[in-house]
Coordinates of C-alpha atoms and ligand atoms in Angstrom, one line a residue:
X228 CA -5.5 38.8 -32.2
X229 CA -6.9 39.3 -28.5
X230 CA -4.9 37.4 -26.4
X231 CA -7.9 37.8 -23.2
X232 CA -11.0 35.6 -23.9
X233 CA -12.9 38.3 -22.6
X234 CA -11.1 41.0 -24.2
X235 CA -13.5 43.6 -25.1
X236 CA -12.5 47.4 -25.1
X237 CA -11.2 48.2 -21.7
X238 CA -7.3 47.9 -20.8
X239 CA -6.5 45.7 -17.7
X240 CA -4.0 47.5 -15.6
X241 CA -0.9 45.2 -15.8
X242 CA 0.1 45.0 -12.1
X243 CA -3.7 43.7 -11.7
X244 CA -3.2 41.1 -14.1
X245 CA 0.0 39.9 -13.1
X246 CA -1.3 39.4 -9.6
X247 CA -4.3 37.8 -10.6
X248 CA -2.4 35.5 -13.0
X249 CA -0.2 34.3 -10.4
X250 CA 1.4 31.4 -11.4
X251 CA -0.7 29.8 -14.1
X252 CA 1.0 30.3 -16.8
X253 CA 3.7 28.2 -15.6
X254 CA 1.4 25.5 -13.3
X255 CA -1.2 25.2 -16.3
X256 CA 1.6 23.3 -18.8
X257 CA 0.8 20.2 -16.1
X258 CA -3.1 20.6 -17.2
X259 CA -2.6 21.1 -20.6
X260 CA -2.4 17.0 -22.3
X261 CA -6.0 17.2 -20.4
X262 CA -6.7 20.8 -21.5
X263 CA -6.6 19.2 -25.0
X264 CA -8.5 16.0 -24.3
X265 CA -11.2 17.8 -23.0
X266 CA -12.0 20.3 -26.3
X267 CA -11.6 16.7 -28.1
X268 CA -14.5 15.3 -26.2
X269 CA -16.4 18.8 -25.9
X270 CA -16.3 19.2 -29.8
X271 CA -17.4 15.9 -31.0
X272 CA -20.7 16.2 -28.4
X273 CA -20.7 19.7 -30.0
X274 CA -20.9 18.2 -33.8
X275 CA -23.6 15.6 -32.4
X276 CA -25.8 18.6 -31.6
X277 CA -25.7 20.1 -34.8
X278 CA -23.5 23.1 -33.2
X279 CA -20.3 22.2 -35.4
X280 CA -20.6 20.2 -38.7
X281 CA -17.8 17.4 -39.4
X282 CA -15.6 19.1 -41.2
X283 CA -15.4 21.9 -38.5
X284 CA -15.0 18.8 -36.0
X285 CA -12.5 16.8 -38.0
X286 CA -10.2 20.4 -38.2
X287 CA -10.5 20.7 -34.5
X288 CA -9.6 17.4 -33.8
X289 CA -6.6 17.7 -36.4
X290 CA -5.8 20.8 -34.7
X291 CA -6.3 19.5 -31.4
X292 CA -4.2 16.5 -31.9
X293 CA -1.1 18.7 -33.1
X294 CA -1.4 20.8 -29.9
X295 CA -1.0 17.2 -27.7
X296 CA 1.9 16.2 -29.8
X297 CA 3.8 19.9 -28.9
X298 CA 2.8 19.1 -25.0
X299 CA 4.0 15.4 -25.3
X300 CA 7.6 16.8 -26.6
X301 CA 7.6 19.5 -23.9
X302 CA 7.2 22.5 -26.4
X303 CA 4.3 23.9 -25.5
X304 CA 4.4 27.2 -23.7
X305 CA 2.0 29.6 -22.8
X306 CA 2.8 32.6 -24.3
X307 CA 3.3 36.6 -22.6
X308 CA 0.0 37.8 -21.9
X309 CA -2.4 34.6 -22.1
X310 CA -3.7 34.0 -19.2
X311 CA -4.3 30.2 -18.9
X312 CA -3.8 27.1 -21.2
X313 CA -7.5 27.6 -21.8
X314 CA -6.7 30.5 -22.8
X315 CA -3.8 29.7 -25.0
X316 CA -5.4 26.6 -26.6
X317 CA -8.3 28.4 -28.2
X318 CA -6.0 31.1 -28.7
X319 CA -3.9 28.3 -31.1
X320 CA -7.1 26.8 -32.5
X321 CA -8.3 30.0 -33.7
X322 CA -5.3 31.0 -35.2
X323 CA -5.3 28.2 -37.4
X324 CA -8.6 27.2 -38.1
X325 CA -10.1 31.3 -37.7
X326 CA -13.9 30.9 -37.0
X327 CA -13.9 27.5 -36.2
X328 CA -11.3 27.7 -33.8
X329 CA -14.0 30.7 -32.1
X330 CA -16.2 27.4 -32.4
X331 CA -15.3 25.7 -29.8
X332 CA -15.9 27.5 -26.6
X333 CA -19.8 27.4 -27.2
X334 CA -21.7 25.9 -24.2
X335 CA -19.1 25.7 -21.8
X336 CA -16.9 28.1 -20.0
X337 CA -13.4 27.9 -18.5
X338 CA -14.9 27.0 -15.2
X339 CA -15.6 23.7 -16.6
X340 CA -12.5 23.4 -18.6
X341 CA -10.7 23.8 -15.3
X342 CA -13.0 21.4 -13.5
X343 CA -12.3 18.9 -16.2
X344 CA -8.5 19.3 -16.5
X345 CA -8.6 18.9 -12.9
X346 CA -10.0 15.7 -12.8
X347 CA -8.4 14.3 -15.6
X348 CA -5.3 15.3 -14.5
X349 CA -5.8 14.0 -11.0
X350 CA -7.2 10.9 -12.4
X351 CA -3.9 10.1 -13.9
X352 CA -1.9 10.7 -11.0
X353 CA -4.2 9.2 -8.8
X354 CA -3.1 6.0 -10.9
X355 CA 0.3 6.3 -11.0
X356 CA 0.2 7.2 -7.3
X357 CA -1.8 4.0 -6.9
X358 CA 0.7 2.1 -8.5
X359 CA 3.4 3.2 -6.7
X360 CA 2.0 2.2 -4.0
X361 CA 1.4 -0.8 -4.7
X362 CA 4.8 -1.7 -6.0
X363 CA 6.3 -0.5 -2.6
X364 CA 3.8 -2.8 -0.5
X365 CA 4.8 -5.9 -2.6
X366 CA 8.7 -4.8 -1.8
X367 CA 7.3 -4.7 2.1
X368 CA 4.9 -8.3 1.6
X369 CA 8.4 -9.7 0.3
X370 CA 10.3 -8.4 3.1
X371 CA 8.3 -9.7 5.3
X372 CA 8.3 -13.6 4.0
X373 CA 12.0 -12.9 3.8
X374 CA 12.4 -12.5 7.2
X375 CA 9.6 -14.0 8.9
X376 CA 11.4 -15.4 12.0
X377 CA 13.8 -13.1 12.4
X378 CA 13.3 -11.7 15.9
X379 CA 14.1 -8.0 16.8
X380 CA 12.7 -6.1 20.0
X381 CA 9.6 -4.4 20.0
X382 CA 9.5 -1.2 22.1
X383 CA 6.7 0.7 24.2
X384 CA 7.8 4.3 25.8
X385 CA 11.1 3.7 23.6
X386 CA 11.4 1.4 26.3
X387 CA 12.2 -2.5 24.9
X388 CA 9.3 -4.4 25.7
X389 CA 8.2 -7.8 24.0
X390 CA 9.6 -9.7 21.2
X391 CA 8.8 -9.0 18.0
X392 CA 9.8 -9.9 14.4
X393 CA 11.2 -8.0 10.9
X394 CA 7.9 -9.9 9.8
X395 CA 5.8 -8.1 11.9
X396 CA 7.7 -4.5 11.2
X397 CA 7.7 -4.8 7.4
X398 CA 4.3 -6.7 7.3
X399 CA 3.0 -3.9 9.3
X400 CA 3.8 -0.9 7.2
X401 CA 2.6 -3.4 4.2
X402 CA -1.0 -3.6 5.9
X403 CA -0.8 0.1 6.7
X404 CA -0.5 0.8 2.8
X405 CA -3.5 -1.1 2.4
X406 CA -5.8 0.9 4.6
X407 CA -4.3 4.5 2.6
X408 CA -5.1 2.8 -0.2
X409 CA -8.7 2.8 0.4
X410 CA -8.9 6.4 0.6
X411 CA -6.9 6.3 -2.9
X412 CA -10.1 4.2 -4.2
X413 CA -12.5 6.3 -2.7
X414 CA -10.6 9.7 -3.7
X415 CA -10.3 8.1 -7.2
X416 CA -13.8 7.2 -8.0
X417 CA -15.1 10.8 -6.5
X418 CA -13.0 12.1 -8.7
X419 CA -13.6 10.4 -11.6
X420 CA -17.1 12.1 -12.6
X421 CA -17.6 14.3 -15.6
X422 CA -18.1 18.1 -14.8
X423 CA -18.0 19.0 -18.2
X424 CA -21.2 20.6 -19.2
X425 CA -21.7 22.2 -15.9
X426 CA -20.4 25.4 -17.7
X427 CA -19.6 28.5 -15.6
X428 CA -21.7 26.5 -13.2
X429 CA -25.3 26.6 -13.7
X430 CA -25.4 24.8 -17.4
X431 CA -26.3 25.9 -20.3
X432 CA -29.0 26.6 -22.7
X433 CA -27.3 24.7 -25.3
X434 CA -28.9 20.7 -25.5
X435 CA -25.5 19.5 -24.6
X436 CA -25.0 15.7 -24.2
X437 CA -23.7 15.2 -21.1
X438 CA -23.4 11.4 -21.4
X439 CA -21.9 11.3 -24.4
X440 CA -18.4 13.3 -23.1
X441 CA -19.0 11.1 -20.3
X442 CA -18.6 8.1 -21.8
X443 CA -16.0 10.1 -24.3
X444 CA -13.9 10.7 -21.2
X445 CA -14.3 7.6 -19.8
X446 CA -15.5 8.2 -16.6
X447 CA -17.9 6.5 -14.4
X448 CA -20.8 8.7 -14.3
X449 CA -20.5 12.7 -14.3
X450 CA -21.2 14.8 -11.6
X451 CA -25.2 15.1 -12.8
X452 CA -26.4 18.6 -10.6
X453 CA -24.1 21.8 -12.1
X454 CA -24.4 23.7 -9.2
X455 CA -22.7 20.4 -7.2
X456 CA -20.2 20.0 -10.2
X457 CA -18.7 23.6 -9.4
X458 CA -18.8 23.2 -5.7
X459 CA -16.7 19.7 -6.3
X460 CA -13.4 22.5 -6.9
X461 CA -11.5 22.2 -3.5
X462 CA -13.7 19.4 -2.4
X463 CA -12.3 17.3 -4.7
X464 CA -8.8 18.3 -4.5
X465 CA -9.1 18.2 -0.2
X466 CA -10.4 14.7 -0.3
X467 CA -7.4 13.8 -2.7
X468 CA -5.0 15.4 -0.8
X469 CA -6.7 13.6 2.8
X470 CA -5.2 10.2 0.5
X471 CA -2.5 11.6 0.2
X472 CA -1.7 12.5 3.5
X473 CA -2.4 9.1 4.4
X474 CA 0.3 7.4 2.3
X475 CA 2.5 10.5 3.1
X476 CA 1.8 9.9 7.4
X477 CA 2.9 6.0 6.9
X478 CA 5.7 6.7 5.1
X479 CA 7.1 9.5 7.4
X480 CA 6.6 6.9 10.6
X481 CA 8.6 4.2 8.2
X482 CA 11.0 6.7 7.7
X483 CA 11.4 7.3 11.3
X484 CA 12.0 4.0 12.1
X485 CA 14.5 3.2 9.5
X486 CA 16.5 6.2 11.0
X487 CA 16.3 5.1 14.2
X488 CA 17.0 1.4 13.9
X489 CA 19.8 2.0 11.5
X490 CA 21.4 4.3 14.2
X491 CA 24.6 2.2 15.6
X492 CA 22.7 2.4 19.2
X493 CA 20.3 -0.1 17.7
X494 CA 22.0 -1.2 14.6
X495 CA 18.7 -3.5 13.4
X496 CA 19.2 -2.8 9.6
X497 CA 21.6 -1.6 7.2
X498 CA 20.7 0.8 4.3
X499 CA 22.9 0.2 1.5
X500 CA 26.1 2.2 1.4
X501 CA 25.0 3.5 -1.8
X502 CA 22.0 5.4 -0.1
X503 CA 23.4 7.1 3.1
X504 CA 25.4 10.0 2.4
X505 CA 28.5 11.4 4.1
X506 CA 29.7 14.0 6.4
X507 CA 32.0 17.3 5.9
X508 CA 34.0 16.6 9.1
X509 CA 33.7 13.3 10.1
X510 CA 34.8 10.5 7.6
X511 CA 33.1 7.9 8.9
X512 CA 29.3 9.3 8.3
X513 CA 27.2 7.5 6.4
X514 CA 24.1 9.6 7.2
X515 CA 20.4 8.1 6.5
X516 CA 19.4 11.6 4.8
X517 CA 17.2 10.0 2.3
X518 CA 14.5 9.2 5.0
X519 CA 15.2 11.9 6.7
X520 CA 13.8 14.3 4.0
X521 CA 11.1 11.3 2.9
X522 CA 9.9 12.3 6.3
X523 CA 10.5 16.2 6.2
X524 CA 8.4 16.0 3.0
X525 CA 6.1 13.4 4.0
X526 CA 5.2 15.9 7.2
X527 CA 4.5 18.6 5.1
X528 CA 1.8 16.9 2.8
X529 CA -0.1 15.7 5.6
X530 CA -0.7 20.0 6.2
X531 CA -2.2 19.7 2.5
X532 CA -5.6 18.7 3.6
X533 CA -5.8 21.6 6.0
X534 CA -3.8 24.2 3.3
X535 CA -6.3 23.8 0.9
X536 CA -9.6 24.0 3.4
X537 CA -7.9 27.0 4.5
X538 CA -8.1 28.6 1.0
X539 CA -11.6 27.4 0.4
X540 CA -13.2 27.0 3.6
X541 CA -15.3 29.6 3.8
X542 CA -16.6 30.0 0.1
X543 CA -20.5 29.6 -0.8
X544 CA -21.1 28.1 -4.0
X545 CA -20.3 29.1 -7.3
X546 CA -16.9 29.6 -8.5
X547 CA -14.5 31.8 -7.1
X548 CA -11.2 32.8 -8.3
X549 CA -9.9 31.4 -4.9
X550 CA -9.4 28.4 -5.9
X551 CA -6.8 29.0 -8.3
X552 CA -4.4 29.6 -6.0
X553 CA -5.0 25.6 -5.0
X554 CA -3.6 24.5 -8.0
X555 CA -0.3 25.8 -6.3
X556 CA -0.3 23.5 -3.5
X557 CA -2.6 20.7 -5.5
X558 CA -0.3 20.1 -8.8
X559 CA 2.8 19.9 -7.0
X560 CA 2.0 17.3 -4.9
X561 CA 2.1 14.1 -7.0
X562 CA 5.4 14.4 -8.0
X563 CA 6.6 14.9 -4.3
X564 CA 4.6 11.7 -3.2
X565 CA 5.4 9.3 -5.9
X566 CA 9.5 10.8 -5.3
X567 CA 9.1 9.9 -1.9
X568 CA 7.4 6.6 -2.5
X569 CA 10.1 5.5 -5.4
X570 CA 12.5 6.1 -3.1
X571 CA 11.2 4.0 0.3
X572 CA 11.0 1.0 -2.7
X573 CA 14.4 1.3 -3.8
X574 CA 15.3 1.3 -0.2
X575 CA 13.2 -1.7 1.5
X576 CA 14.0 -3.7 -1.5
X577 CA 17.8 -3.5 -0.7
X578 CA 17.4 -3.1 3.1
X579 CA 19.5 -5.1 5.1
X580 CA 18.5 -7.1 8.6
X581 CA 20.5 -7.6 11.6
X582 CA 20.2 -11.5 12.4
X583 CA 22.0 -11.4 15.7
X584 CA 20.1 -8.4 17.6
X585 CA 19.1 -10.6 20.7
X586 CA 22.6 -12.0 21.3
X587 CA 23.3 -8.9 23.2
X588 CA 21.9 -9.6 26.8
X589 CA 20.3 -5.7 27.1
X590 CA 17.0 -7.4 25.6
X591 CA 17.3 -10.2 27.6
X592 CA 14.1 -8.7 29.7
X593 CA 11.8 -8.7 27.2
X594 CA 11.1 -12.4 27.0
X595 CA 9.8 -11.9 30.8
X596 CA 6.1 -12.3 29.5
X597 CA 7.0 -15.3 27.7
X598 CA 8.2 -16.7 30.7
X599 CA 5.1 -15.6 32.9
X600 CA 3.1 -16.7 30.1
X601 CA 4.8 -20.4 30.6
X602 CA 4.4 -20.6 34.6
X603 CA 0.9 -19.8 33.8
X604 CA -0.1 -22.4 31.1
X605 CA 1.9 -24.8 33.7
X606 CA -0.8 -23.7 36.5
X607 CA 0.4 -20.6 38.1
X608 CA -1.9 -17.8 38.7
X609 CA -0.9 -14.9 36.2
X610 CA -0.4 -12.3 39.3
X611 CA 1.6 -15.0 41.1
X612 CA 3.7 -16.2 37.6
X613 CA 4.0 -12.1 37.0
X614 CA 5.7 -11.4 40.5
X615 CA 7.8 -13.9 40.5
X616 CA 9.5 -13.7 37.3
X617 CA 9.7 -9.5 38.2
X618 CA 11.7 -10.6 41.5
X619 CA 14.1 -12.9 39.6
X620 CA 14.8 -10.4 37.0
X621 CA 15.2 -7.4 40.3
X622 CA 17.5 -10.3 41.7
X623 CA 19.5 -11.0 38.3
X624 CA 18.1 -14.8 38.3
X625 CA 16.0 -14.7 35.1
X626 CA 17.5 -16.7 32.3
X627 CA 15.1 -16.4 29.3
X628 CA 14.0 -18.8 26.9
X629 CA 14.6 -17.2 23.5
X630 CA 12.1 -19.9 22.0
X631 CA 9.4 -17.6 21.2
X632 CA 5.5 -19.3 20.3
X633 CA 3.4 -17.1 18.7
X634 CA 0.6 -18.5 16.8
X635 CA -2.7 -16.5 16.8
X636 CA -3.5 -14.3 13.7
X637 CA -1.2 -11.3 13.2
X638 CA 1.5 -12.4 15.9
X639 CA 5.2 -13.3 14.9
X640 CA 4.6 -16.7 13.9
X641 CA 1.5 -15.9 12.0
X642 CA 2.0 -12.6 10.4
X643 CA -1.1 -13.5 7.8
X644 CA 0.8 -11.8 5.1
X645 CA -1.5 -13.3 2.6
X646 CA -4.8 -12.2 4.1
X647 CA -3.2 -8.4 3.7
X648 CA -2.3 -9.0 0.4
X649 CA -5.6 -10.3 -0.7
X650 CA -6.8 -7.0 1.0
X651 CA -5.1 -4.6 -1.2
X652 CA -5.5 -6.8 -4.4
X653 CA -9.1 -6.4 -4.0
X654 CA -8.8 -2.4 -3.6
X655 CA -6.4 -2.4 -6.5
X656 CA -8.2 -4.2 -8.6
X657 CA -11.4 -2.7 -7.9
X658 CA -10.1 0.6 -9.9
X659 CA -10.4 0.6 -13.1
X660 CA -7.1 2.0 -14.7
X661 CA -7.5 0.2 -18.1
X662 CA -10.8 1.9 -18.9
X663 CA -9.5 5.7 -18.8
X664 CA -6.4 4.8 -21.0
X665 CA -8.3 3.7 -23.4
X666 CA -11.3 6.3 -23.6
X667 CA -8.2 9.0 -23.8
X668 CA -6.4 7.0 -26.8
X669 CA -9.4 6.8 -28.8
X670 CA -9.7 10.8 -27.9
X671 CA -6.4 11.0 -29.7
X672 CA -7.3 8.3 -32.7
X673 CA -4.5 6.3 -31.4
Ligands
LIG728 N1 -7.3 30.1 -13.9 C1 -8.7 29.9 -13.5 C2 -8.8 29.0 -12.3 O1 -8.0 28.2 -12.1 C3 -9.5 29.4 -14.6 C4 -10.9 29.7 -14.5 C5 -11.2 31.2 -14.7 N2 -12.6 31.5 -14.5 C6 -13.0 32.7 -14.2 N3 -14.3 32.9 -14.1 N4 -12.2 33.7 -14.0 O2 -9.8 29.0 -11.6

């Protein structure tokens, strides 16, 4: 049997193939659950239309259904010489069910199938991503209650400047998650629109029922103009990764500041012992290494906006075999982001806080503004209040008042750690997560 869907009469030269291949045999496995999900959806609209009758529908979804349960237990495999899983599911079909199986492919093309896969794929990691996400900024929220008043120095230039608290710092990275995760919502609902139908990218001549694999599918609305559904490849994946790179640029600059602040020259927090790791030489290392390659790895997926408009930049529409070779950078990704994320939960959960940092007299100066801030509410001019507390502290006279009064929104004593939360609830919440599960376990009769 032909292992090429477009197999005809003419030998490809093998070198050719291999290099045009690349690495999908092996990067496709990640598509293939949605590969199958797909044909599920694509042959029941197919039976609606008269194109397949039941019993050629009920044998591909039989057939279908065993080809999820081999990916599920990690045994499928895309064998020597087929090119893709699109490939390699028809290839399985048709095997078993002969014409039926040949069936299948009628009114679409593999453009679609990859456009679909895509999405259904990233869909599902979008979610999990999501999750993560959220799990770490309620770890950061708690945090942040936890240690509300504890006061630490806040720097500008490196350079210790004004109080500040472990409410603020956690709180801080807690709100920052908040914002990323509106380009997670956004990023998720572009992506969640139906391409299938859209075909090698100008339709077909087939009445295919567009809304009906919509709905199938479960998602929101499909991407209606073809020519727009094919032009969504590399869009969709850049916008995605721009999310991404969001989380990934907070969590490199929490990651930072762990490493810094667990350094004995600042010695604000403690990772557990059971997270550093040690040294060849010197027995006393316990090196902060985990954040130190959350924030290698962290870097280098905030390049993956600009990777993949590099690879598709410059394309017109219409599909292009281009964008194959994003899949490489694309697929990859989720795994390294939801790593990174598990890992800066595990961490702030156990994180440890230095109560006693502003016993040691070297941040005595940075409650000067507090104290310029008091002569003033007592009637000093600013200027004056500022010069005079800069000449006592030149002089070695300032003695500050470790009493700190922040009340306005957002400061140490009023770190509105509720108002953030209420923000990401809302952007959580607003993403239905529930809605896709369930359209794909009815795809499966489960
Ligand atoms: N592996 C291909 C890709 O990812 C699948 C689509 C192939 N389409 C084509 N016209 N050659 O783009």
């Amino acid at each position: 049997m032909a292992k090429k869907l477009w197999e005809k009469n003419i030998d490809v030269n093998p070198e050719i193939e291999r290099f045009t291949v690349g690495r999908d045999r092996e990067l496709d496995l990640l598509l293939a659950r949605y590969d199958v999900l797909g044909s599920i959806a694509h042959s029941t609209m197919l039976e609606s239309i008269g194109m397949l009758t039941k019993e050629e529908m009920e044998s591909l979804h039989g057939e279908l259904r065993n080809i999820y349960a081999t990916i599920e237990k990690g045994e499928f495999v895309i064998e020597e010489g087929v090119e893709d899983v699109h490939s390699q599911v028809e290839l399985m079909l048709t095997r078993r069910l002969g014409d039926t199986g040949k069936k299948i492919h009628s009114g679409r093309s593999r453009n679609d199938q990859v456009l679909v896969d895509l999405k259904l794929f990233t869909r599902h990691e979008l979610q999990e991503v999501c999750t993560a996400v959220k799990g770490l900024f309620d770890a950061l929220i708690e945090q942040s209650e936890k240690h509300k008043d504890v006061l630490m120095p806040g720097y500008t230039h490196l350079q210790v400047a004004m109080p500040s608290s472990f409410g603020l710092w956690f709180g801080a990275y807690a709100e920052g998650l908040a914002d990323d995760m509106l380009f997670l919502q956004a990023a998720y609902r572009m992506c969640n629109r139906n391409p299938l139908g859209s075909a090698a990218g100008y339709g077909s001549s087939f009445p295919l029922n567009r809304t009906m694999t919509t709905e199938l599918l479960g998602f929101d609305s499909m991407n209606y103009n073809v020519v727009y559904a094919q032009m969504g490849r590399g869009k969709s994946e850049r916008n995605v990764a721009f999310a991404l790179a969001s989380v990934a640029g907070t969590l490199a600059k929490l990651a930072f500041d762990a490493c810094m602040f667990n350094s004995q020259n600042f010695g604000f927090v403690k990772l557990p012992t059971e997270c550093t790791t040690g040294s060849s030489i010197m027995p006393h290392k316990k090196n902060p290494d985990v954040f130190e390659i959350m924030r290698a790895k962290c870097n280098r997926l905030q390049t993956l906006p600009m990777d993949i408009a590099m690879i598709m930049n410059n394309l017109p529409s219409g599909y292009f075999r281009d964008l194959q070779v994003i899949k490489e950078l694309f697929l990859p990704a989720f795994n390294e982001i939801k790593d990174c994320i598990a890992m800066a939960t595990y961490i702030i959960e156990r994180i440890e806080v230095n109560k006693e940092i502003l016993a040691d007299s070297r941040y005595d100066a940075m409650f000067s503004v507090e104290e310029v801030n008091r002569l003033a509410t007592e009637g000093m001019p600013f200027r004056d209040a500022y010069k005079k507390v800069g000449l006592d502290i030149e002089a070695g006279t300032f003695t500050p008042n470790k009493n700190v009064h922040h009340t306005h929104e957002g400061s140490i004593g009023n770190p509105c750690n509720k108002e953030i939360a209420a923000l990401m609830e809302n952007i959580y919440a607003s993403m239905d997560f529930e809605k896709t599960v369930n359209a794909e376990q009815n795809l499966l009769g489960r």
